Structure formats: C-alpha cells, structure tokens
C-alpha positions in Angstrom: 135.5 38.9 63.0 136.5 37.0 66.1 140.2 38.0 65.6 139.1 41.7 65.5 137.0 41.4 68.7 139.8 39.5 70.5 142.4 42.1 69.3 140.3 44.9 70.7 139.8 43.1 74.0 143.5 42.3 74.3 144.4 45.8 73.4 142.1 47.3 76.1 143.4 44.9 78.7 147.1 45.7 77.8 146.4 49.5 77.8 144.6 49.5 81.2 147.2 47.3 82.7 149.9 49.6 81.5 148.1 52.6 83.0 147.7 50.9 86.3 151.3 49.8 86.4 152.6 53.2 85.5 150.4 55.0 88.0 151.3 52.5 90.7 155.0 53.0 90.0 154.8 56.8 90.0 152.8 56.8 93.3 155.3 54.4 94.8 158.2 56.6 93.8 156.7 59.8 95.0 155.1 58.4 98.2 151.5 59.3 97.4 149.3 59.8 100.4 145.7 58.6 101.0 143.1 61.3 100.4 139.4 61.4 101.0 138.1 61.5 97.5 134.8 62.9 98.7 136.5 66.1 100.0 137.0 68.4 97.0 139.4 70.6 99.0 141.6 67.7 100.0 141.7 66.4 96.4 142.6 69.8 95.1 145.3 70.2 97.7 146.7 66.7 96.8 146.8 67.6 93.1 148.5 70.9 93.8 151.1 69.1 96.0 151.8 66.5 93.3 155.3 67.1 91.8 155.5 68.1 88.2 157.7 65.1 87.5 154.9 62.8 88.6 152.4 64.7 86.4 154.8 64.3 83.4 155.1 60.6 84.3 151.3 60.2 84.2 151.1 61.8 80.8 153.9 59.6 79.5 152.1 56.6 81.0 149.0 57.4 78.9 151.1 57.6 75.8 152.9 54.3 76.5 149.6 52.5 77.4 147.9 53.5 74.2 151.0 52.6 72.2 151.3 49.1 73.8 147.5 48.5 73.8 147.2 49.6 70.2 150.2 47.5 69.0 148.7 44.5 70.8 145.3 45.1 69.2 146.8 45.5 65.7 149.0 42.4 66.1 146.1 40.2 67.3 143.5 41.5 64.9 145.6 42.1 61.8 143.7 45.4 61.3 145.4 48.8 61.8 142.2 50.6 62.7 141.8 48.6 65.9 144.5 50.8 67.4 142.1 53.7 67.0 139.5 51.8 69.1 142.1 51.4 71.9 143.0 55.1 71.6 139.3 56.1 71.9 138.7 53.9 75.0 141.8 55.3 76.8 141.0 58.9 75.7 137.4 58.5 77.1 138.7 57.2 80.4 141.3 60.0 80.6 138.7 62.7 79.9 136.5 61.2 82.6 139.4 61.3 85.0 140.1 64.9 84.1 136.4 65.7 84.6 136.4 64.1 88.1 139.7 65.5 89.4 141.3 68.9 88.9 144.3 68.8 86.6 146.5 71.6 85.1 145.5 72.6 81.6 148.9 71.6 80.2 148.4 68.1 81.5 145.0 67.8 79.8 146.3 69.2 76.5 149.5 67.1 76.5 147.6 63.9 77.4 145.0 64.3 74.6 147.7 65.1 72.0 150.0 62.2 73.1 147.1 59.7 73.3 146.2 60.6 69.7 149.8 60.4 68.6 150.2 56.9 70.2 147.0 55.8 68.4 148.4 57.0 65.0 151.8 55.4 65.7 150.3 52.1 66.7 147.9 51.9 63.7 150.8 52.6 61.3 153.2 50.1 62.9 151.7 47.0 61.3 149.9 48.1 58.2 147.5 45.4 57.2 146.2 44.7 53.7 142.7 45.4 54.9 142.5 48.5 57.0 
C-alpha cells in the first residue's frame, strides 16, 4: 500500500513539475507580459494575443506532463492504474484552469483528449501482474 501511495505522490509531483517547466519555457520563449488577473478584459486580451504556437505548446505540455507523471507513478507503485490517478489530477487542474481563464474551444478539446491519451499510454507502458 505504501508503494502505491508513494507512486501516486511521485507521479503528481513529476506531472506538476513538468507543467510548470513547460509553461515557464513557453512564456520565456514568447516573452509573456504581466497581466492583472483581476481584470477580466486584460486577461481576455492577453489570451487573444497569445500566439497559436504557444497554445499548442501548452497542450503538448499537458500531454507530456501526464505521460511522465503516469510513468513515474506506475514505475514506483508497480500498478498500472496509478497512471489514471495522475491523469485525473492533471485533468481536474486543467479544467479548473479553463474555467478561470478564457481559452479557445480547440485548446480545451485537444487538452482533454491528449491528457486522456497520455493516461492510457502511461498505464499500458508497464503492465503489472496486479492492475
């Protein structure tokens, strides 16, 4: 049981670290500007001005984060289903982000589909005897 809990904790930490690293890299490359997050018009203008390549990069970051976090969870726990827990945590955080900030519909749909795909891939990578 301890291995399962440790695997999930490690997987969540790896996934969130990957999201943070990916977002920081994308913002550094595109020169993101500071925006007053309490001003809905400013936030919407910032999202509209964000290049499509950056948005694609963010979607790819979510995929990579779930894949890495899921693989770490499965590796540590020895249970394939722990990748699904990582997927669910990142999916919940992503949906919360989408609820707080305006995003294009294609970005929402692609993110959800790729997060689910990464969870499936990570859970199938190291099939355990006890799933």
